[in-house]
Every structure is written in C-alpha cells, then in structure tokens.
Amino acid sequence: MSKRILITGGAGFLGSHLCEKLLGEGNEIICADNLFTGRKQNIAHLMGNPNFEFIRHDITKEINVEVDQIYNLACPASPPHYQYNAIKTIKTSVMGAINVLGLARRVHARVFQASTSEIYGDPTVHPQPESYWGNVNTIGLRSCYDEGKRVAETLFFDYHRQNGVDIRVVRIFNTYGPRMLPDDGRVVSNFIVQALRGEDLTIYGTGQQTRSFCFVDDLIDGFVKFMETDDFTGPVNLGNPGEFTMLELAEQVLQKVGGKSKIVFRPLPSDDPKQRQPDITLAKTRLGWEPKVPLSEGLDRTIAYFSKLLQNPQGMRPTLMPKPRAATTASS
Ligand code: NAD
Ligand code: UDP
C-alpha cells in the first residue's frame, strides 16, 4: 500500500537514491534538506512528480508533517564536511534525532536512523558485529560525527523503550556511487575525480588501512527491506564485507581510468580507523539481505557518472554556509 514518507537529507547522495526508489514504488515522498551537502540537481528529475515534494528545512528545527514513515539521513557524512562546522554536525545528529523521534511519537510513524560504522571508532574487534561496543575518542576531530551518531542511537532506543516509538537503526559502512559530490573528500570520489582530471591520487598514511565499500543500490535495497520488516529494531550492519587497503583501491582506480596520474602519500588524519569490515550475519539472517555489486563493477558505474559530470560540473559546487567563528582566548 502507498505510504507518505519523510526523508530528511533526501537531496544528498544516499537520500536522493532513496527518494527515487520509494517514489518508484508508488509512495508519496516529502524530502526535507537544508542543502548543505545535498544538491537540487540530485532530485531535479523527481521535481515534476506530483507525489514528490521538496522542503528546504534544517532538521535541528522541529518539523510537523503527517507521515507513515520517516527516514532520518540528514547529516554531512564526509570527514571534511562534518568537520567544517563540528558543532553544527553534532547538533544535526542529536537535535535532528530528537525532532524526528518527537514527530514519530506524535504521528505514530515508523522511524529509521542512518547510523554508521563510525560508532565502532578505531575497532579492536574485526570484523565488527553489532554486539561490539566500539573504541571511540570523545574529544578528537571525528568525535562530532562519531559521538553525535552514538547519542542518536541512544535516543532512538530510549524513545523506543520509554514511548513505544517504532524504530529501525542501521549502521552503514562506507558506501559509494553516482551522486557523491566530486569534491566531497571521501576516498572513492577523491581517487576517481583525481584520476579523471589527470591529478595524482592522494593516499593518506601508508595506504595499508582498510575499508569495505558497498555500492549505493545494494545499500538502498537493504534500507527498504529493513524498514518493511516487522519486529526488528536493529541495530543492524549494512555494508559489503569485501575489504580493501586504500593502496589496492587506488591501484584499481588507476588501472580502470588510465592516464598519467601517480600515487602520492599525504599525512594520515588523526583518529583515522586502521581497519573496517562489517559482519553482516544479522542482515543476512533477519533481512535476507546481502550486497550483490562487486567493487570492480561499482567502480565502473561510478567512474561513468563522474566522467559525465566533470564535463558539465555546474551546480555541484559546495553550498556556502556561515563559517564557524574562530577560537578566541578570553582576555580580561
Ligand atoms: P550527504 O552529505 O550526501 O547527505 C547528507 C544530506 O543531509 C545532505 O543532503 C545535506 O544537505 C543534508 N543535511 C545535512 N545537515 C542537515 C541539517 N541540519 N538539516 C537538514 N539536512 C541536512 O551524505 P550521505 O553519504 O548521503 O549520507 C546520508 C546519511 O547516511 C548521513 O546521515 C550519514 O551519516 C549516513 N552514512 C553514510 C555513509 C556513506 O558511506 N555514504 C556511511 C555511514 C553513514
Ligand atoms: N583517504 C585517502 N585519500 C583520500 C581520502 C581518504 O587515503 O583522498 C583515506 C582516509 O584516510 C581513510 C580512508 O581513505 O583511511 C577512507 O576515507 P573516507 O573519508 O572515505 O571514509 P572514512 O574514513 O570516514 O571511513
């Protein structure tokens, strides 16, 4: 049956794919986004559809709409973006969670939280099952994101226990694909865009750190399967268990794109996790979900997207947001 669904962060990379999928299934979609890292271009093809509505809204403010389901994706996801205004990032996670949970409680909607593998921090257990509590720095440069997402998970489970709110919490591992921003700062888009521009590929550190990359279509299938599953709150890991070093990723991209780019090494950012791989046993058993698109095929599809985009990159520049105030020392 057709549902009315609110998607916060719906103009972003993952959100725009989710809007498209749920709209295609005959639902009515309200996409709420402040366009910090989202782009109208990502949803331009949906704008003419009478079942699609875009509202420019900041999720740190209360929202009131009558809906059956809420997907809460609003939050910058790439380290340079979430560190641009760290205080705003943590407010988005925490106040955003309070606002969507309050709405879900008022209108009796099922509410989904896009949590992250970052809640495991720099993990000491490998691969990471949902039962692992994580190894997270509370005061580092990544903490605004990691701890914001951890508090959001806590809020989701407290609203569930205390107010009976019907929640779904997913922990997303690194996902890539078309509609990432070209200068987003995340590794897959960085390497592909650098290679296409003939620039050198920047590996941070030695390149021996690992990540597991999931293609966006697989992830979005998992989101919807999870949201449609009764009696299962999660948290559940969604990601592709294929694990690669950043050096292997750079070599694959270079081999596919060709050209004259080389690999160069740059300093490793602080608190950069050394390894990451999802244990997806729970998703397999409870949702019957596992990813289908191997890295090589996903990279081909992402390279095709960026090579087209770079011929006409208009409108994909970052939105200018107020710069956070610089630190000052109190003087008497
Ligand atoms: P993205 O930056 O493309 O999308 C985030 C969207 O949220 C953007 O459209 C942005 O404009 C919007 N937004 C940010 N702050 C907002 C605010 N205060 N109010 C309203 N809208 C706001 O990133 P993405 O990769 O699409 O990530 C979507 C969600 O999934 C995020 O919550 C992210 O933490 C989570 N996630 C993503 C990944 C991944 O690999 N892509 C991994 C783990 C978790
Ligand atoms: N990385 C890199 N070069 C880049 C961008 C990122 O070597 O140009 C590394 C980064 O240090 C990290 C990994 O790639 O070890 C994944 O980074 P990303 O920002 O994509 O995701 P996250 O660290 O949040 O998992």
mmCIF file of C-alpha atoms and ligand atoms in Angstrom:
data_model
loop_
_atom_site.group_PDB
_atom_site.id
_atom_site.type_symbol
_atom_site.label_atom_id
_atom_site.label_comp_id
_atom_site.label_asym_id
_atom_site.label_seq_id
_atom_site.Cartn_x
_atom_site.Cartn_y
_atom_site.Cartn_z
ATOM 1 C CA MET A 1 0.000 0.000 0.000
ATOM 2 C CA SER A 2 1.200 3.503 -0.813
ATOM 3 C CA LYS A 3 2.673 5.405 2.140
ATOM 4 C CA ARG A 4 3.531 9.015 2.871
ATOM 5 C CA ILE A 5 7.236 9.109 3.732
ATOM 6 C CA LEU A 6 9.506 11.866 5.064
ATOM 7 C CA ILE A 7 13.170 11.591 4.059
ATOM 8 C CA THR A 8 15.480 14.007 5.854
ATOM 9 C CA GLY A 9 18.728 14.617 3.959
ATOM 10 C CA GLY A 10 16.828 13.484 0.858
ATOM 11 C CA ALA A 11 18.788 15.709 -1.553
ATOM 12 C CA GLY A 12 22.112 14.123 -0.592
ATOM 13 C CA PHE A 13 23.966 11.187 -2.077
ATOM 14 C CA LEU A 14 22.101 8.321 -0.349
ATOM 15 C CA GLY A 15 18.901 10.304 0.227
ATOM 16 C CA SER A 16 18.336 11.066 -3.453
ATOM 17 C CA HIS A 17 18.624 7.364 -4.365
ATOM 18 C CA LEU A 18 16.188 6.513 -1.575
ATOM 19 C CA CYS A 19 13.691 9.180 -2.747
ATOM 20 C CA GLU A 20 13.890 7.741 -6.258
ATOM 21 C CA LYS A 21 13.346 4.153 -5.134
ATOM 22 C CA LEU A 22 10.434 4.849 -2.781
ATOM 23 C CA LEU A 23 8.764 7.180 -5.289
ATOM 24 C CA GLY A 24 9.141 4.486 -7.958
ATOM 25 C CA GLU A 25 7.296 2.079 -5.646
ATOM 26 C CA GLY A 26 4.258 4.395 -5.662
ATOM 27 C CA ASN A 27 4.776 6.230 -2.377
ATOM 28 C CA GLU A 28 4.353 9.922 -1.630
ATOM 29 C CA ILE A 29 7.696 11.481 -0.654
ATOM 30 C CA ILE A 30 8.494 14.592 1.350
ATOM 31 C CA CYS A 31 12.187 15.368 1.042
ATOM 32 C CA ALA A 32 13.475 17.764 3.722
ATOM 33 C CA ASP A 33 17.019 19.075 3.337
ATOM 34 C CA ASN A 34 18.981 22.247 4.162
ATOM 35 C CA LEU A 35 21.165 21.674 1.058
ATOM 36 C CA PHE A 36 24.457 21.844 2.973
ATOM 37 C CA THR A 37 25.960 18.861 1.155
ATOM 38 C CA GLY A 38 22.824 17.944 -0.791
ATOM 39 C CA ARG A 39 22.081 19.349 -4.249
ATOM 40 C CA LYS A 40 18.837 20.188 -6.037
ATOM 41 C CA GLN A 41 20.402 18.547 -9.100
ATOM 42 C CA ASN A 42 20.241 15.195 -7.286
ATOM 43 C CA ILE A 43 16.445 15.397 -7.147
ATOM 44 C CA ALA A 44 15.727 17.618 -10.180
ATOM 45 C CA HIS A 45 14.400 14.624 -12.125
ATOM 46 C CA LEU A 46 11.840 13.957 -9.371
ATOM 47 C CA MET A 47 10.548 17.519 -9.012
ATOM 48 C CA GLY A 48 7.805 17.219 -11.677
ATOM 49 C CA ASN A 49 6.276 14.170 -9.997
ATOM 50 C CA PRO A 50 3.073 15.144 -8.097
ATOM 51 C CA ASN A 51 3.964 12.579 -5.411
ATOM 52 C CA PHE A 52 7.276 14.323 -4.676
ATOM 53 C CA GLU A 53 7.692 17.428 -2.549
ATOM 54 C CA PHE A 54 10.927 19.182 -1.551
ATOM 55 C CA ILE A 55 11.113 21.425 1.500
ATOM 56 C CA ARG A 56 14.203 23.374 2.495
ATOM 57 C CA HIS A 57 14.351 22.585 6.178
ATOM 58 C CA ASP A 58 17.054 22.329 8.817
ATOM 59 C CA ILE A 59 16.475 19.249 10.961
ATOM 60 C CA THR A 60 17.805 20.977 14.070
ATOM 61 C CA LYS A 61 14.394 22.723 13.971
ATOM 62 C CA GLU A 62 11.120 20.954 14.746
ATOM 63 C CA ILE A 63 9.198 19.570 11.796
ATOM 64 C CA ASN A 64 5.481 18.820 11.580
ATOM 65 C CA VAL A 65 4.146 16.688 8.748
ATOM 66 C CA GLU A 66 1.640 13.838 8.694
ATOM 67 C CA VAL A 67 3.576 10.778 7.562
ATOM 68 C CA ASP A 68 3.581 6.986 7.935
ATOM 69 C CA GLN A 69 7.367 6.585 7.845
ATOM 70 C CA ILE A 70 10.463 8.722 8.439
ATOM 71 C CA TYR A 71 13.971 8.019 7.154
ATOM 72 C CA ASN A 72 16.450 10.242 9.020
ATOM 73 C CA LEU A 73 19.519 10.726 6.820
ATOM 74 C CA ALA A 74 20.236 14.409 7.466
ATOM 75 C CA CYS A 75 23.902 14.790 8.460
ATOM 76 C CA PRO A 76 27.057 15.519 6.468
ATOM 77 C CA ALA A 77 28.936 12.235 6.026
ATOM 78 C CA SER A 78 32.362 13.053 4.617
ATOM 79 C CA PRO A 79 35.078 13.980 7.170
ATOM 80 C CA PRO A 80 35.920 17.411 5.611
ATOM 81 C CA HIS A 81 32.207 18.280 5.506
ATOM 82 C CA TYR A 82 31.348 17.159 9.028
ATOM 83 C CA GLN A 83 34.471 18.844 10.414
ATOM 84 C CA TYR A 84 33.696 22.137 8.609
ATOM 85 C CA ASN A 85 31.364 23.103 11.444
ATOM 86 C CA ALA A 86 31.749 20.420 14.098
ATOM 87 C CA ILE A 87 29.224 21.973 16.499
ATOM 88 C CA LYS A 88 26.586 22.087 13.779
ATOM 89 C CA THR A 89 27.307 18.427 12.956
ATOM 90 C CA ILE A 90 26.687 17.215 16.479
ATOM 91 C CA LYS A 91 23.582 19.411 16.741
ATOM 92 C CA THR A 92 22.292 17.911 13.498
ATOM 93 C CA SER A 93 22.690 14.360 14.835
ATOM 94 C CA VAL A 94 21.369 14.973 18.321
ATOM 95 C CA MET A 95 18.678 17.639 17.792
ATOM 96 C CA GLY A 96 17.772 16.024 14.471
ATOM 97 C CA ALA A 97 17.192 12.708 16.247
ATOM 98 C CA ILE A 98 15.070 14.397 18.934
ATOM 99 C CA ASN A 99 12.996 16.161 16.271
ATOM 100 C CA VAL A 100 12.311 13.099 14.113
ATOM 101 C CA LEU A 101 11.613 10.942 17.182
ATOM 102 C CA GLY A 102 9.195 13.556 18.551
ATOM 103 C CA LEU A 103 7.424 13.635 15.200
ATOM 104 C CA ALA A 104 7.310 9.816 15.040
ATOM 105 C CA ARG A 105 5.794 9.712 18.517
ATOM 106 C CA ARG A 106 3.148 12.337 17.656
ATOM 107 C CA VAL A 107 2.038 10.823 14.346
ATOM 108 C CA HIS A 108 2.791 7.139 15.140
ATOM 109 C CA ALA A 109 5.246 6.800 12.269
ATOM 110 C CA ARG A 110 7.976 4.178 11.967
ATOM 111 C CA VAL A 111 11.335 5.988 12.076
ATOM 112 C CA PHE A 112 14.667 4.918 10.582
ATOM 113 C CA GLN A 113 18.056 6.204 11.677
ATOM 114 C CA ALA A 114 21.078 6.248 9.341
ATOM 115 C CA SER A 115 23.749 5.368 11.868
ATOM 116 C CA THR A 116 27.275 4.460 10.910
ATOM 117 C CA SER A 117 30.211 2.089 11.259
ATOM 118 C CA GLU A 118 31.943 5.124 12.836
ATOM 119 C CA ILE A 119 30.187 4.260 16.088
ATOM 120 C CA TYR A 120 32.752 1.405 16.289
ATOM 121 C CA GLY A 121 35.571 4.030 16.117
ATOM 122 C CA ASP A 122 39.010 2.514 15.536
ATOM 123 C CA PRO A 123 37.825 -1.046 16.156
ATOM 124 C CA THR A 124 39.705 -3.601 18.234
ATOM 125 C CA VAL A 125 37.373 -6.382 17.043
ATOM 126 C CA HIS A 126 37.485 -7.420 13.401
ATOM 127 C CA PRO A 127 35.175 -7.766 11.516
ATOM 128 C CA GLN A 128 32.696 -5.706 13.512
ATOM 129 C CA PRO A 129 29.471 -7.383 14.731
ATOM 130 C CA GLU A 130 26.596 -5.299 16.130
ATOM 131 C CA SER A 131 27.412 -6.586 19.638
ATOM 132 C CA TYR A 132 30.777 -4.734 19.617
ATOM 133 C CA TRP A 133 30.587 -1.502 21.663
ATOM 134 C CA GLY A 134 33.381 0.320 19.859
ATOM 135 C CA ASN A 135 36.587 2.208 20.567
ATOM 136 C CA VAL A 136 35.842 5.904 20.127
ATOM 137 C CA ASN A 137 37.736 9.065 21.076
ATOM 138 C CA THR A 138 35.320 11.518 22.731
ATOM 139 C CA ILE A 139 37.388 14.658 22.063
ATOM 140 C CA GLY A 140 39.022 14.213 18.650
ATOM 141 C CA LEU A 141 38.318 15.726 15.239
ATOM 142 C CA ARG A 142 35.994 12.855 14.276
ATOM 143 C CA SER A 143 34.106 12.906 17.589
ATOM 144 C CA CYS A 144 31.450 15.425 16.487
ATOM 145 C CA TYR A 145 30.281 12.827 13.979
ATOM 146 C CA ASP A 146 31.005 9.579 15.841
ATOM 147 C CA GLU A 147 29.649 10.677 19.206
ATOM 148 C CA GLY A 148 26.714 12.528 17.624
ATOM 149 C CA LYS A 149 25.691 9.310 15.905
ATOM 150 C CA ARG A 150 26.193 7.331 19.124
ATOM 151 C CA VAL A 151 23.923 9.688 21.076
ATOM 152 C CA ALA A 152 21.376 9.478 18.269
ATOM 153 C CA GLU A 153 21.335 5.679 18.626
ATOM 154 C CA THR A 154 20.826 6.068 22.387
ATOM 155 C CA LEU A 155 17.942 8.482 21.797
ATOM 156 C CA PHE A 156 16.320 6.081 19.338
ATOM 157 C CA PHE A 157 16.424 3.221 21.836
ATOM 158 C CA ASP A 158 15.244 5.423 24.736
ATOM 159 C CA TYR A 159 12.263 6.711 22.733
ATOM 160 C CA HIS A 160 11.527 3.092 21.813
ATOM 161 C CA ARG A 161 11.654 1.830 25.407
ATOM 162 C CA GLN A 162 10.053 4.855 27.035
ATOM 163 C CA ASN A 163 7.499 5.968 24.425
ATOM 164 C CA GLY A 164 6.993 2.843 22.325
ATOM 165 C CA VAL A 165 8.292 4.553 19.168
ATOM 166 C CA ASP A 166 8.702 2.068 16.303
ATOM 167 C CA ILE A 167 12.404 2.418 15.361
ATOM 168 C CA ARG A 168 14.844 0.961 12.826
ATOM 169 C CA VAL A 169 18.569 1.653 13.337
ATOM 170 C CA VAL A 170 21.030 0.780 10.580
ATOM 171 C CA ARG A 171 24.820 1.038 10.825
ATOM 172 C CA ILE A 172 26.057 1.923 7.361
ATOM 173 C CA PHE A 173 29.580 1.021 6.256
ATOM 174 C CA ASN A 174 31.395 3.060 3.561
ATOM 175 C CA THR A 175 29.071 3.389 0.575
ATOM 176 C CA TYR A 176 29.868 4.909 -2.819
ATOM 177 C CA GLY A 177 28.290 5.505 -6.210
ATOM 178 C CA PRO A 178 26.783 8.128 -8.501
ATOM 179 C CA ARG A 179 25.746 11.468 -6.908
ATOM 180 C CA MET A 180 28.618 11.664 -4.449
ATOM 181 C CA LEU A 181 29.991 15.183 -4.703
ATOM 182 C CA PRO A 182 33.136 15.432 -6.849
ATOM 183 C CA ASP A 183 35.000 17.334 -4.123
ATOM 184 C CA ASP A 184 33.358 15.536 -1.274
ATOM 185 C CA GLY A 185 36.647 14.416 0.288
ATOM 186 C CA ARG A 186 35.705 10.739 0.637
ATOM 187 C CA VAL A 187 38.180 8.309 -0.760
ATOM 188 C CA VAL A 188 36.279 6.748 -3.670
ATOM 189 C CA SER A 189 35.147 10.081 -5.140
ATOM 190 C CA ASN A 190 38.572 11.641 -4.462
ATOM 191 C CA PHE A 191 40.502 8.895 -6.284
ATOM 192 C CA ILE A 192 38.124 8.737 -9.255
ATOM 193 C CA VAL A 193 37.964 12.508 -9.724
ATOM 194 C CA GLN A 194 41.740 12.857 -9.319
ATOM 195 C CA ALA A 195 42.345 10.133 -11.907
ATOM 196 C CA LEU A 196 39.839 11.623 -14.360
ATOM 197 C CA ARG A 197 41.466 15.056 -14.003
ATOM 198 C CA GLY A 198 44.931 13.548 -14.518
ATOM 199 C CA GLU A 199 45.952 14.578 -10.995
ATOM 200 C CA ASP A 200 47.888 12.384 -8.581
ATOM 201 C CA LEU A 201 45.916 10.123 -6.244
ATOM 202 C CA THR A 202 46.390 11.183 -2.611
ATOM 203 C CA ILE A 203 46.808 8.292 -0.208
ATOM 204 C CA TYR A 204 46.683 9.340 3.435
ATOM 205 C CA GLY A 205 49.278 7.494 5.525
ATOM 206 C CA THR A 206 50.816 4.302 4.134
ATOM 207 C CA GLY A 207 47.633 3.159 2.402
ATOM 208 C CA GLN A 208 47.569 -0.062 4.443
ATOM 209 C CA GLN A 209 44.380 0.974 6.300
ATOM 210 C CA THR A 210 41.320 -0.924 5.088
ATOM 211 C CA ARG A 211 37.698 -0.137 4.288
ATOM 212 C CA SER A 212 34.831 -2.215 2.873
ATOM 213 C CA PHE A 213 32.911 -0.486 0.093
ATOM 214 C CA CYS A 214 29.228 -1.030 -0.675
ATOM 215 C CA PHE A 215 27.603 0.127 -3.911
ATOM 216 C CA VAL A 216 24.699 2.507 -3.309
ATOM 217 C CA ASP A 217 21.979 0.377 -4.994
ATOM 218 C CA ASP A 218 22.699 -2.554 -2.677
ATOM 219 C CA LEU A 219 22.542 -0.337 0.398
ATOM 220 C CA ILE A 220 19.240 1.293 -0.586
ATOM 221 C CA ASP A 221 17.679 -2.158 -1.136
ATOM 222 C CA GLY A 222 18.778 -3.037 2.381
ATOM 223 C CA PHE A 223 17.241 0.180 3.808
ATOM 224 C CA VAL A 224 13.817 -0.577 2.353
ATOM 225 C CA LYS A 225 13.914 -4.283 3.279
ATOM 226 C CA PHE A 226 14.753 -3.313 6.853
ATOM 227 C CA MET A 227 12.046 -0.636 7.057
ATOM 228 C CA GLU A 228 9.464 -3.151 5.822
ATOM 229 C CA THR A 229 10.492 -5.828 8.362
ATOM 230 C CA ASP A 230 8.288 -6.008 11.456
ATOM 231 C CA ASP A 231 9.516 -6.698 14.992
ATOM 232 C CA PHE A 232 13.176 -5.909 14.356
ATOM 233 C CA THR A 233 14.628 -2.633 15.606
ATOM 234 C CA GLY A 234 18.259 -3.408 14.803
ATOM 235 C CA PRO A 235 20.880 -2.051 15.105
ATOM 236 C CA VAL A 236 21.928 -3.904 12.002
ATOM 237 C CA ASN A 237 25.099 -3.532 9.933
ATOM 238 C CA LEU A 238 24.659 -2.922 6.201
ATOM 239 C CA GLY A 239 27.752 -2.943 4.047
ATOM 240 C CA ASN A 240 29.840 -5.015 1.691
ATOM 241 C CA PRO A 241 32.280 -7.312 3.519
ATOM 242 C CA GLY A 242 34.835 -7.133 0.668
ATOM 243 C CA GLU A 243 37.808 -5.483 2.419
ATOM 244 C CA PHE A 244 40.485 -3.476 0.563
ATOM 245 C CA THR A 245 43.508 -1.400 1.515
ATOM 246 C CA MET A 246 43.496 2.192 0.229
ATOM 247 C CA LEU A 247 46.533 1.272 -1.856
ATOM 248 C CA GLU A 248 44.562 -1.527 -3.559
ATOM 249 C CA LEU A 249 41.675 0.872 -4.177
ATOM 250 C CA ALA A 250 43.985 3.488 -5.719
ATOM 251 C CA GLU A 251 45.580 0.859 -7.970
ATOM 252 C CA GLN A 252 42.168 -0.388 -9.177
ATOM 253 C CA VAL A 253 41.018 3.149 -9.975
ATOM 254 C CA LEU A 254 44.264 3.942 -11.827
ATOM 255 C CA GLN A 255 44.038 0.747 -13.816
ATOM 256 C CA LYS A 256 40.429 1.490 -14.840
ATOM 257 C CA VAL A 257 40.809 5.191 -15.651
ATOM 258 C CA GLY A 258 44.282 5.012 -17.193
ATOM 259 C CA GLY A 259 46.063 8.308 -17.874
ATOM 260 C CA LYS A 260 49.166 9.789 -16.300
ATOM 261 C CA SER A 261 48.220 10.049 -12.612
ATOM 262 C CA LYS A 262 50.584 8.630 -9.979
ATOM 263 C CA ILE A 263 50.062 7.691 -6.355
ATOM 264 C CA VAL A 264 51.330 10.202 -3.775
ATOM 265 C CA PHE A 265 51.355 9.891 0.007
ATOM 266 C CA ARG A 266 49.964 12.548 2.378
ATOM 267 C CA PRO A 267 49.775 12.696 6.212
ATOM 268 C CA LEU A 268 47.182 10.468 7.854
ATOM 269 C CA PRO A 269 44.364 12.465 9.529
ATOM 270 C CA SER A 270 44.057 11.957 13.310
ATOM 271 C CA ASP A 271 41.944 9.064 14.622
ATOM 272 C CA ASP A 272 41.705 7.512 11.142
ATOM 273 C CA PRO A 273 40.430 3.940 11.744
ATOM 274 C CA LYS A 274 43.006 1.296 10.709
ATOM 275 C CA GLN A 275 40.564 -1.348 9.549
ATOM 276 C CA ARG A 276 36.887 -1.732 8.927
ATOM 277 C CA GLN A 277 34.780 -4.636 7.729
ATOM 278 C CA PRO A 278 31.126 -5.352 8.520
ATOM 279 C CA ASP A 279 29.967 -8.641 9.951
ATOM 280 C CA ILE A 280 26.635 -8.906 8.077
ATOM 281 C CA THR A 281 25.413 -12.204 9.556
ATOM 282 C CA LEU A 282 22.469 -10.420 11.198
ATOM 283 C CA ALA A 283 21.370 -8.673 7.974
ATOM 284 C CA LYS A 284 21.592 -11.976 6.117
ATOM 285 C CA THR A 285 19.533 -13.917 8.641
ATOM 286 C CA ARG A 286 16.927 -11.288 9.645
ATOM 287 C CA LEU A 287 16.529 -9.396 6.355
ATOM 288 C CA GLY A 288 17.650 -11.959 3.782
ATOM 289 C CA TRP A 289 19.945 -9.181 2.506
ATOM 290 C CA GLU A 290 23.454 -9.225 1.163
ATOM 291 C CA PRO A 291 25.200 -6.966 -1.356
ATOM 292 C CA LYS A 292 25.390 -8.073 -4.982
ATOM 293 C CA VAL A 293 27.576 -5.495 -6.742
ATOM 294 C CA PRO A 294 31.315 -6.231 -6.570
ATOM 295 C CA LEU A 295 33.738 -3.307 -6.157
ATOM 296 C CA SER A 296 35.023 -3.548 -9.727
ATOM 297 C CA GLU A 297 31.529 -3.190 -11.245
ATOM 298 C CA GLY A 298 30.523 -0.444 -8.806
ATOM 299 C CA LEU A 299 33.683 1.499 -9.635
ATOM 300 C CA ASP A 300 32.918 1.249 -13.368
ATOM 301 C CA ARG A 301 29.445 2.705 -12.789
ATOM 302 C CA THR A 302 30.796 5.473 -10.552
ATOM 303 C CA ILE A 303 33.596 6.357 -12.986
ATOM 304 C CA ALA A 304 30.999 6.620 -15.783
ATOM 305 C CA TYR A 305 28.959 9.040 -13.626
ATOM 306 C CA PHE A 306 31.914 11.268 -12.750
ATOM 307 C CA SER A 307 33.325 11.390 -16.265
ATOM 308 C CA LYS A 308 29.957 12.722 -17.489
ATOM 309 C CA LEU A 309 29.601 15.114 -14.555
ATOM 310 C CA LEU A 310 33.076 16.599 -14.946
ATOM 311 C CA GLN A 311 32.206 17.668 -18.481
ATOM 312 C CA ASN A 312 29.483 19.877 -17.001
ATOM 313 C CA PRO A 313 30.005 20.306 -13.247
ATOM 314 C CA GLN A 314 27.687 23.322 -12.876
ATOM 315 C CA GLY A 315 25.695 23.412 -9.701
ATOM 316 C CA MET A 316 27.805 20.785 -7.966
ATOM 317 C CA ARG A 317 29.884 23.340 -6.078
ATOM 318 C CA PRO A 318 29.587 23.276 -2.281
ATOM 319 C CA THR A 319 26.891 25.461 -0.730
ATOM 320 C CA LEU A 320 28.415 28.359 1.180
ATOM 321 C CA MET A 321 27.486 28.056 4.825
ATOM 322 C CA PRO A 322 28.434 30.537 7.550
ATOM 323 C CA LYS A 323 31.982 29.799 8.672
ATOM 324 C CA PRO A 324 32.217 28.737 12.302
ATOM 325 C CA ARG A 325 33.616 31.519 14.469
ATOM 326 C CA ALA A 326 37.359 31.153 15.063
ATOM 327 C CA ALA A 327 38.537 30.285 18.566
ATOM 328 C CA THR A 328 39.379 33.311 20.720
ATOM 329 C CA THR A 329 41.219 33.488 24.013
ATOM 330 C CA ALA A 330 39.346 35.228 26.808
ATOM 331 C CA SER A 331 41.087 38.449 27.841
ATOM 332 C CA SER A 332 40.467 40.485 30.950
HETATM 333 P P1 NAD B 1 25.465 13.514 2.114
HETATM 334 O O1 NAD B 1 26.317 14.536 2.751
HETATM 335 O O2 NAD B 1 25.448 13.400 0.643
HETATM 336 O O3 NAD B 1 23.951 13.670 2.571
HETATM 337 C C1 NAD B 1 23.552 14.265 3.776
HETATM 338 C C2 NAD B 1 22.337 15.149 3.479
HETATM 339 O O4 NAD B 1 21.884 15.743 4.707
HETATM 340 C C3 NAD B 1 22.663 16.295 2.533
HETATM 341 O O5 NAD B 1 21.664 16.403 1.559
HETATM 342 C C4 NAD B 1 22.695 17.514 3.439
HETATM 343 O O6 NAD B 1 22.409 18.723 2.772
HETATM 344 C C5 NAD B 1 21.662 17.132 4.481
HETATM 345 N N1 NAD B 1 21.826 17.812 5.763
HETATM 346 C C6 NAD B 1 22.980 17.991 6.483
HETATM 347 N N2 NAD B 1 22.712 18.667 7.613
HETATM 348 C C7 NAD B 1 21.376 18.918 7.617
HETATM 349 C C8 NAD B 1 20.501 19.584 8.501
HETATM 350 N N3 NAD B 1 20.952 20.144 9.637
HETATM 351 N N4 NAD B 1 19.181 19.664 8.185
HETATM 352 C C9 NAD B 1 18.722 19.128 7.036
HETATM 353 N N5 NAD B 1 19.505 18.485 6.145
HETATM 354 C C10 NAD B 1 20.811 18.375 6.445
HETATM 355 O O7 NAD B 1 25.872 12.119 2.782
HETATM 356 P P2 NAD B 1 25.346 10.644 2.519
HETATM 357 O O8 NAD B 1 26.511 9.803 2.215
HETATM 358 O O9 NAD B 1 24.184 10.646 1.604
HETATM 359 O O10 NAD B 1 24.865 10.249 3.989
HETATM 360 C C11 NAD B 1 23.499 10.186 4.347
HETATM 361 C C12 NAD B 1 23.389 9.646 5.763
HETATM 362 O O11 NAD B 1 23.950 8.344 5.845
HETATM 363 C C13 NAD B 1 24.116 10.506 6.804
HETATM 364 O O12 NAD B 1 23.341 10.551 7.982
HETATM 365 C C14 NAD B 1 25.395 9.740 7.053
HETATM 366 O O13 NAD B 1 25.884 9.949 8.350
HETATM 367 C C15 NAD B 1 24.920 8.293 6.860
HETATM 368 N N6 NAD B 1 26.066 7.416 6.478
HETATM 369 C C16 NAD B 1 26.558 7.448 5.206
HETATM 370 C C17 NAD B 1 27.629 6.625 4.871
HETATM 371 C C18 NAD B 1 28.205 6.576 3.480
HETATM 372 O O14 NAD B 1 29.193 5.869 3.273
HETATM 373 N N7 NAD B 1 27.651 7.249 2.487
HETATM 374 C C19 NAD B 1 28.210 5.808 5.850
HETATM 375 C C20 NAD B 1 27.693 5.837 7.136
HETATM 376 C C21 NAD B 1 26.594 6.633 7.442
HETATM 377 N N1 UDP B 2 41.715 8.561 2.215
HETATM 378 C C1 UDP B 2 42.829 8.610 1.396
HETATM 379 N N2 UDP B 2 42.876 9.560 0.421
HETATM 380 C C2 UDP B 2 41.865 10.440 0.191
HETATM 381 C C3 UDP B 2 40.721 10.387 1.020
HETATM 382 C C4 UDP B 2 40.686 9.437 2.038
HETATM 383 O O1 UDP B 2 43.769 7.814 1.546
HETATM 384 O O2 UDP B 2 41.987 11.255 -0.735
HETATM 385 C C5 UDP B 2 41.644 7.522 3.258
HETATM 386 C C6 UDP B 2 41.241 8.012 4.642
HETATM 387 O O3 UDP B 2 42.371 8.464 5.371
HETATM 388 C C7 UDP B 2 40.622 6.752 5.225
HETATM 389 C C8 UDP B 2 40.002 6.051 4.018
HETATM 390 O O4 UDP B 2 40.641 6.614 2.879
HETATM 391 O O5 UDP B 2 41.627 5.913 5.753
HETATM 392 C C9 UDP B 2 38.510 6.259 3.897
HETATM 393 O O6 UDP B 2 38.252 7.639 3.996
HETATM 394 P P1 UDP B 2 36.780 8.258 3.837
HETATM 395 O O7 UDP B 2 36.890 9.698 4.207
HETATM 396 O O8 UDP B 2 36.229 7.907 2.517
HETATM 397 O O9 UDP B 2 35.897 7.469 4.903
HETATM 398 P P2 UDP B 2 36.054 7.161 6.472
HETATM 399 O O10 UDP B 2 37.451 7.438 6.925
HETATM 400 O O11 UDP B 2 35.057 8.030 7.122
HETATM 401 O O12 UDP B 2 35.740 5.722 6.545
#
